[in-house]
Structure formats: structure tokens, C-alpha cells
Short mmCIF file of C-alpha atoms and ligand atoms in Angstrom, two decimals:
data_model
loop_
_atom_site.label_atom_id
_atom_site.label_comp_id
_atom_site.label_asym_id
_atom_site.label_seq_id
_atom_site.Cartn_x
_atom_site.Cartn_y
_atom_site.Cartn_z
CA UNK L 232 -7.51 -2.75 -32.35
CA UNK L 233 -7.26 0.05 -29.98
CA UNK L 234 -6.98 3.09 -30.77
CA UNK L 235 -4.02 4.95 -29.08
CA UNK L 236 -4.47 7.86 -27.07
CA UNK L 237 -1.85 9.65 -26.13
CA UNK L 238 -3.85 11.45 -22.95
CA UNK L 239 -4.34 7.99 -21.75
CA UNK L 240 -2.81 6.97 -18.68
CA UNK L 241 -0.07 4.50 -18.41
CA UNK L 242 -0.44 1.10 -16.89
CA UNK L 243 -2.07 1.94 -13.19
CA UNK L 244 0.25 -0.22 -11.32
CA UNK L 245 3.30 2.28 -12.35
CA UNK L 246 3.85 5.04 -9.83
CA UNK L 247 3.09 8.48 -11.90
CA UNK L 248 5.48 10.31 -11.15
CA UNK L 249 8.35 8.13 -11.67
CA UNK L 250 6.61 5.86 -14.13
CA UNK L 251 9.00 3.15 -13.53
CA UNK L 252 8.75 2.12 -9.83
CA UNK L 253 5.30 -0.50 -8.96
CA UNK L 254 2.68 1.53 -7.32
CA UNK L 255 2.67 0.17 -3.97
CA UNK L 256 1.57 3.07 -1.83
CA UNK L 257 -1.80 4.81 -1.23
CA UNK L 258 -1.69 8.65 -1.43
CA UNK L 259 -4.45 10.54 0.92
CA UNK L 260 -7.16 12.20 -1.06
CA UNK L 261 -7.03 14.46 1.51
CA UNK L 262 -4.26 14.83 3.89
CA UNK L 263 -3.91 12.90 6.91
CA UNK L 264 -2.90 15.86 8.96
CA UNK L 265 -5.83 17.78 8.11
CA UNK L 266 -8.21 14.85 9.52
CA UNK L 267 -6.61 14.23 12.41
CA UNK L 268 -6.97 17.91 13.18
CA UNK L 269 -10.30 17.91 12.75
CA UNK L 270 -10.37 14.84 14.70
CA UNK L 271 -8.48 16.03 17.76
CA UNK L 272 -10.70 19.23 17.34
CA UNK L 273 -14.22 18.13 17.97
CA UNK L 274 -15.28 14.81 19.91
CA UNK L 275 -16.05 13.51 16.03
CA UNK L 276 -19.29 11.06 16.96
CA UNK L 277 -22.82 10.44 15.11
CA UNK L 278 -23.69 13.48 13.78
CA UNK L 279 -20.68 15.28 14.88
CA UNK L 280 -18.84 13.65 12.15
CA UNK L 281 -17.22 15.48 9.99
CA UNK L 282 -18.33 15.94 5.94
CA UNK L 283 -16.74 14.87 2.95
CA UNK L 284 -17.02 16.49 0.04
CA UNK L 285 -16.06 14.95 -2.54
CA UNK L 286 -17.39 16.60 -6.19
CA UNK L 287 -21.12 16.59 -5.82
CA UNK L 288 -21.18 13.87 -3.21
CA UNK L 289 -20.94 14.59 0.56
CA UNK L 290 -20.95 12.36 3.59
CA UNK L 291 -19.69 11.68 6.75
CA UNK L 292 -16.53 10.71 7.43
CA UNK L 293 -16.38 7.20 9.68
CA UNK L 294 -12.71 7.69 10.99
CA UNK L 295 -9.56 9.29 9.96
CA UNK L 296 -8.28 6.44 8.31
CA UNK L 297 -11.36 5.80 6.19
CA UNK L 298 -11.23 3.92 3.04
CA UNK L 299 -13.25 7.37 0.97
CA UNK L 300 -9.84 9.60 1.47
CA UNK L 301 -7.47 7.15 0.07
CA UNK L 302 -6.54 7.02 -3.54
CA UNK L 303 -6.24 3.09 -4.67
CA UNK L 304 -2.14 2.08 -4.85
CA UNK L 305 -1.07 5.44 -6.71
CA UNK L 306 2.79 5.68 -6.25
CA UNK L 307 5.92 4.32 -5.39
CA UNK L 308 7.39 4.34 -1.76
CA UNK L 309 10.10 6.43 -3.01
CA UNK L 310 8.30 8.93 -4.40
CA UNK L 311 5.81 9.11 -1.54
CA UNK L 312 8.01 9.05 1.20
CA UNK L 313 11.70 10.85 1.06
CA UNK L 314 10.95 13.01 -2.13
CA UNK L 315 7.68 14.54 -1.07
CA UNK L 316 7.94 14.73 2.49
CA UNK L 317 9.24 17.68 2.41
CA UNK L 318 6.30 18.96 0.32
CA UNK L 319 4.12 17.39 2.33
CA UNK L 320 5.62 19.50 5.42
CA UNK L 321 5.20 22.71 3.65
CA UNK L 322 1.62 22.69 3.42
CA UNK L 323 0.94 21.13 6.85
CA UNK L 324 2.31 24.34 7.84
CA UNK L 325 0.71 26.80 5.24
CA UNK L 326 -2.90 25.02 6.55
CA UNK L 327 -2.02 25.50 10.47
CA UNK L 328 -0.66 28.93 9.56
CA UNK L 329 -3.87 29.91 7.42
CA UNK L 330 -6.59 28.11 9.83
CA UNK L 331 -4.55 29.65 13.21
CA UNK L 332 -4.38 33.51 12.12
CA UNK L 333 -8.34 33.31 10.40
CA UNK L 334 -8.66 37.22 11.75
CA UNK L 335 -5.69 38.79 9.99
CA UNK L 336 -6.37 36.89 6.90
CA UNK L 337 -10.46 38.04 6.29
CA UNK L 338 -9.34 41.35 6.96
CA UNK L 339 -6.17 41.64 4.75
CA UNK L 340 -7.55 39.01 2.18
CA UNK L 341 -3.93 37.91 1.03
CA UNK L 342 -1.35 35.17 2.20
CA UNK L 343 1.89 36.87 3.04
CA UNK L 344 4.40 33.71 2.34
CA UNK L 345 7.39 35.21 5.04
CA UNK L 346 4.61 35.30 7.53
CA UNK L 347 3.73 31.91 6.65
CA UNK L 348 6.91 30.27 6.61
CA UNK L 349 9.70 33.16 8.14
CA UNK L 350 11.66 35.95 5.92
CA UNK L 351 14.25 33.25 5.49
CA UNK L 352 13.13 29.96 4.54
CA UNK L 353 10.11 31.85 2.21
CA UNK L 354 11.20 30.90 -1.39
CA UNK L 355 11.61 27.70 -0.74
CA UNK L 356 9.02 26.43 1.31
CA UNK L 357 6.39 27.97 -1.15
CA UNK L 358 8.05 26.20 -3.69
CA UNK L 359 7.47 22.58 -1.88
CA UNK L 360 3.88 24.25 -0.71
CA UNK L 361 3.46 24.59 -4.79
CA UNK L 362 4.85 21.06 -5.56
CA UNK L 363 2.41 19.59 -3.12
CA UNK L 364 -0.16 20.66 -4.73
CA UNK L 365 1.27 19.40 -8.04
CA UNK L 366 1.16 15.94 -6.41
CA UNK L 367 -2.42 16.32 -5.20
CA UNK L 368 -3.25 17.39 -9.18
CA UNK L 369 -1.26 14.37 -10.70
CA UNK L 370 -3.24 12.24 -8.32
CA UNK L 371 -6.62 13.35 -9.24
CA UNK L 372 -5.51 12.91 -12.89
CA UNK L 373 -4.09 9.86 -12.30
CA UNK L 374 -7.38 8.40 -10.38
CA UNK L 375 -9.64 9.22 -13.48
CA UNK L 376 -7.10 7.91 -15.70
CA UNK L 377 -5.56 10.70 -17.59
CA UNK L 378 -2.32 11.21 -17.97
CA UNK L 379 -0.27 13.89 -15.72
CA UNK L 380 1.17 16.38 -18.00
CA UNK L 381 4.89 16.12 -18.76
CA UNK L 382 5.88 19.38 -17.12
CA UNK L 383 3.82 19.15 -14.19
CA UNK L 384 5.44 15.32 -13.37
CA UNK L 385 8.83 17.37 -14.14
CA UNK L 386 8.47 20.19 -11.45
CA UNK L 387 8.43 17.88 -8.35
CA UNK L 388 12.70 17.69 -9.55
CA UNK L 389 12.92 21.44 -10.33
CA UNK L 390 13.73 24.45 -8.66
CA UNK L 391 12.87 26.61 -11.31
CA UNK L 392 10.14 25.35 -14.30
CA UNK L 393 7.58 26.83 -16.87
CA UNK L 394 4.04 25.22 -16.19
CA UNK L 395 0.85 24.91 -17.46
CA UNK L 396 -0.26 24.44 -14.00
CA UNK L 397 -1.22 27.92 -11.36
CA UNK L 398 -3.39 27.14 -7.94
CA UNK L 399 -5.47 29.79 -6.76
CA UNK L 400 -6.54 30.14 -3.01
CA UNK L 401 -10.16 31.39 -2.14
CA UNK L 402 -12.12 32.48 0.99
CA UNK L 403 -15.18 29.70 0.56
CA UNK L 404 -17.13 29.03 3.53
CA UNK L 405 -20.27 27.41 1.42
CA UNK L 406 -20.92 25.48 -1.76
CA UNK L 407 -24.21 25.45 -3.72
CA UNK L 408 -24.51 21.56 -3.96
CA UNK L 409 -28.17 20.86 -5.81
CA UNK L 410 -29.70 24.54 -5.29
CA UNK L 411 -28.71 24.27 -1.75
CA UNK L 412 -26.05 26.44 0.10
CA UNK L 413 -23.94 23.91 2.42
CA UNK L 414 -21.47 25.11 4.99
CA UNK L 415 -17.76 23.98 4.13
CA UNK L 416 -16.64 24.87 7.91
CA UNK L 417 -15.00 22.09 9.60
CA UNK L 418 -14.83 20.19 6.84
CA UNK L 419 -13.04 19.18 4.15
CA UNK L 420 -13.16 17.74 0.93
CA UNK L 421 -12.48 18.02 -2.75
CA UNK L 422 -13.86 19.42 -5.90
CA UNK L 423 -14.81 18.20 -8.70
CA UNK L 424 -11.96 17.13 -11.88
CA UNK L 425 -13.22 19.14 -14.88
CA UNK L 426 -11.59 18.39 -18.10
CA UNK L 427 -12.03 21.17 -20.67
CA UNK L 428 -10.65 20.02 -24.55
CA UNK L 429 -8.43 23.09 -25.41
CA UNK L 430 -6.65 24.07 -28.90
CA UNK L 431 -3.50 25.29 -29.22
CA UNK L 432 -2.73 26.01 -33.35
CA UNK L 433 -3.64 23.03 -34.59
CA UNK L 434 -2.88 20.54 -31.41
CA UNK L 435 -5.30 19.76 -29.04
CA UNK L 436 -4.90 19.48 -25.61
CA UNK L 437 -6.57 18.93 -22.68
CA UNK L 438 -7.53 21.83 -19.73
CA UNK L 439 -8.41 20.81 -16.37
CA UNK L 440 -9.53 22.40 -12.99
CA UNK L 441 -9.89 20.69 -9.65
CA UNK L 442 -9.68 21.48 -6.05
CA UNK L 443 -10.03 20.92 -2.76
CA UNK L 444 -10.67 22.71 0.52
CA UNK L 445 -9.79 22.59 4.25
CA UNK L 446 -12.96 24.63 5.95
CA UNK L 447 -12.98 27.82 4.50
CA UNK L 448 -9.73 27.96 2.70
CA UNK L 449 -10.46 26.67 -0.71
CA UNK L 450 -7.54 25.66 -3.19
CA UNK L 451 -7.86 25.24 -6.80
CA UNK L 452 -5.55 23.67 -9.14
CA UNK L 453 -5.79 24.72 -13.07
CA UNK L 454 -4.32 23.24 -15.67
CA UNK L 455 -4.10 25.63 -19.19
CA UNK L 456 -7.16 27.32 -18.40
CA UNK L 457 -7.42 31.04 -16.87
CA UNK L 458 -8.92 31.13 -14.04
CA UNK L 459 -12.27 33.47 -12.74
CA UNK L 460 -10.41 36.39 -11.53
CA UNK L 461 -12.92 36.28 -8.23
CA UNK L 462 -11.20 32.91 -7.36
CA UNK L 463 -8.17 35.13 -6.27
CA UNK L 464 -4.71 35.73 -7.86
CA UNK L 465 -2.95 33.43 -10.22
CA UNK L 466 -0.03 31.86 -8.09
CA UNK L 467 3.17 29.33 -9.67
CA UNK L 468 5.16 29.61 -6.16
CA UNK L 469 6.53 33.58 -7.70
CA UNK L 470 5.51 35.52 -5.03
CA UNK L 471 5.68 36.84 -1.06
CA UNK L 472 1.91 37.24 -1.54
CA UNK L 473 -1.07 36.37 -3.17
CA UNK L 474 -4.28 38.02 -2.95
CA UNK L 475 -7.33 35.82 -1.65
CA UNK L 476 -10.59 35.30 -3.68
CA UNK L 477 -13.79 35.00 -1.98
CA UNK L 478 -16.87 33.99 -3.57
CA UNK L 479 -19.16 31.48 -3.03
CA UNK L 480 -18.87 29.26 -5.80
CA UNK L 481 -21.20 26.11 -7.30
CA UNK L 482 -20.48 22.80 -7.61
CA UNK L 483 -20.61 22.71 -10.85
CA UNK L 484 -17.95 25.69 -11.82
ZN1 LIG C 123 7.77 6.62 -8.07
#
């Protein structure tokens, strides 16, 4: 008999987040927009390919559509199309904000959300910005079979929640990958899914920290775990700005 674990992940072919709906669409492991830009950048041929990263593994990407940045069947069309887009929009415009004004951001070392999105429209675009990267978490969970956390599933509906989860953004422009600095410019790719067994009184629960980066701008997701104060400032979507890490970090953080 099995034994039943309640951080397992329900059946695969249910879309996470509404756990009801087949899974019949593939979420990017990293976002189409993102490629194409780098795509449209550079004449992308032989070695002017751009890398993947992807944990400890890099290579070169073969196209924009390639099969390495696609999660297998992960959600519903529902829930990848009309609900998120609107998420997904947000951070399409947080990246071409952030990658556009590189100057004033090395030299103030903060993202100022009105810049970013206008005095007006602030609150609530950061608030998508912050639910997209809840989707990108609850996919990387999903793909290693663990179960996305309850409240973090429950914040795509919200407009105001209490999470376990905070993202922290970091100036990264290499990664130590096997005692070897690499360049993360013009590239993109994602860290590693740690999964840290936590106790809370008597319960235990499970921690986890990913990420992922577009060049230099590196974005971590934690989940229940504090993170190293040199990654930057703890952000839930609470704030007109955020203060910028910048270390070089290792693979293997
Ligand atoms: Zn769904």
C-alpha cells in the first residue's frame, strides 16, 4: 500500500491551480517574450546562440520555441489564458522597464514600482507582477511533483493575502557553475528548486527556493525560508520600492 503524502502532487493531468480543469496547456519555463527579445536582439546563429541555464545545466538554446523552455501539459486553458494574462503583461513590462533603464538602476540599486508601471496604475500592476511570479513558483513545484502550497494557489484570486511566499530581485551578472564564473548576460535561464524540510511546533513543512533570471536581473522565489539579506529586500507586492541585491551567487545556494 502506499503510503500517503500529503506534499505529494495531485494527479499531473489536473491543471494546478484550478485542480479541476485537464491540463491541456504548456506553460513557458521561461517566458516567451523574453526569448524572442533576445532573439530579435542578436542574429541568434551557431555560437551566437543564446544559453540556458537551467539549475546546474547550461546550453544553447536551438530556437525560441524549443522543446527545453516548455513545462510538459501543466494547466488548463482557462487558467493560462484570460486569468493570467494580465499577470503575464505585468512582468513583460517590469523586464523591458528593468533591461531598458540598466544605468539608473546600477546606480540607485532599487526598483521604483511608479516608475515602472506610472503613479497610477502602481498597486496593481505589482500585484499581477507578484502573481506572475507565483505562477512561475507553482510551476516549478508542480514539474518536480510537489504540491503548490494552498495559499500560494489562493493568491492568483486575491487582492489582498498572507503568504508564505516573498521574491527577491538581485543584480547577478555571473554564476559560479563547477568552480567556474559564467556570464549570465544575454541570457536567461532558471535556478535550481531547493526543497528545505522546515518545522513549525510540531508540523513539518516543506521550504523551498528557486529562481530564475533574465541577463543580469536575477529573481528569486522563497517559500518559508528567509532569505540572504545580500539577495536584496524581501518583497510580497507591499511596496513603491524595493532595494536590489547584488552578489554573485553559486549554483548551489
Ligand atoms: Zn485551471
Amino acid at each position: 500500500m502506499e503510503q500517503s503524502n500529503k506534499n505529494a502532487a495531485p494527479s499531473r493531468r489536473l491543471c494546478w491551480i484550478c485542480r479541476t480543469r485537464t491540463a491541456t496547456t504548456r506553460e513557458h519555463r521561461i517566458k516567451r517574450s523574453d526569448l524572442t527579445r533576445f532573439y530579435k536582439a542578436k542574429n541568434f546563429a551557431g555560437d551566437a546562440r543564446p544559453y540556458h541555464f537551467r539549475g546546474e545545466k547550461i546550453s544553447r538554446l536551438q530556437s525560441h520555441d524549443a522543446e527545453a523552455v516548455k513545462y510538459d501539459k501543466n494547466l488548463c486553458e482557462e487558467c493560462n489564458s484570460a486569468k493570467s494574462q494580465p499577470f503575464d503583461r505585468a512582468y513583460e513590462q517590469f523586464v523591458d522597464w528593468m533591461l531598458g533603464n540598466e544605468d539608473e538602476i546600477f546606480a540607485s540599486h532599487a526598483v521604483d514600482f511608479p516608475s515602472v508601471y506610472g503613479s497610477r496604475d502602481f498597486e496593481v500592476q505589482q500585484l499581477n507582477l507578484f502573481k506572475y511570479f507565483a505562477k512561475c513558483f507553482g510551476c516549478r513545484l508542480d514539474e518536480a511533483q510537489r504540491a503548490v502550497p494552498d495559499d500560494v494557489r489562493a493568491l492568483l484570486d486575491q487582492r489582498r493575502f498572507r503568504t508564505g511566499l516573498c521574491i527577491t530581485f538581485s543584480i547577478q551578472p555571473a554564476m559560479e557553475v563547477e568552480g567556474e564564473s559564467v556570464s549570465l548576460l544575454n541570457s536567461l535561464g532558471t535556478f535550481p528548486l531547493l526543497e528545505f524540510p522546515l518545522w513549525d511546533n510540531e508540523e513539518k513543512i516543506l521550504g523551498y527556493s528557486c529562481g530564475q533570471h533574465v541577463s543580469w536581473l536575477a529573481i528569486h522565489f522563497w517559500y518559508c525560508i528567509e532569505p540572504p539579506n545580500e539577495l536584496g529586500e524581501i518583497w510580497v507586492a507591499d511596496r513603491d520600492r524595493v532595494r536590489l541585491g547584488k552578489s554573485p551567487i553559486t549554483s548551489t545556494l
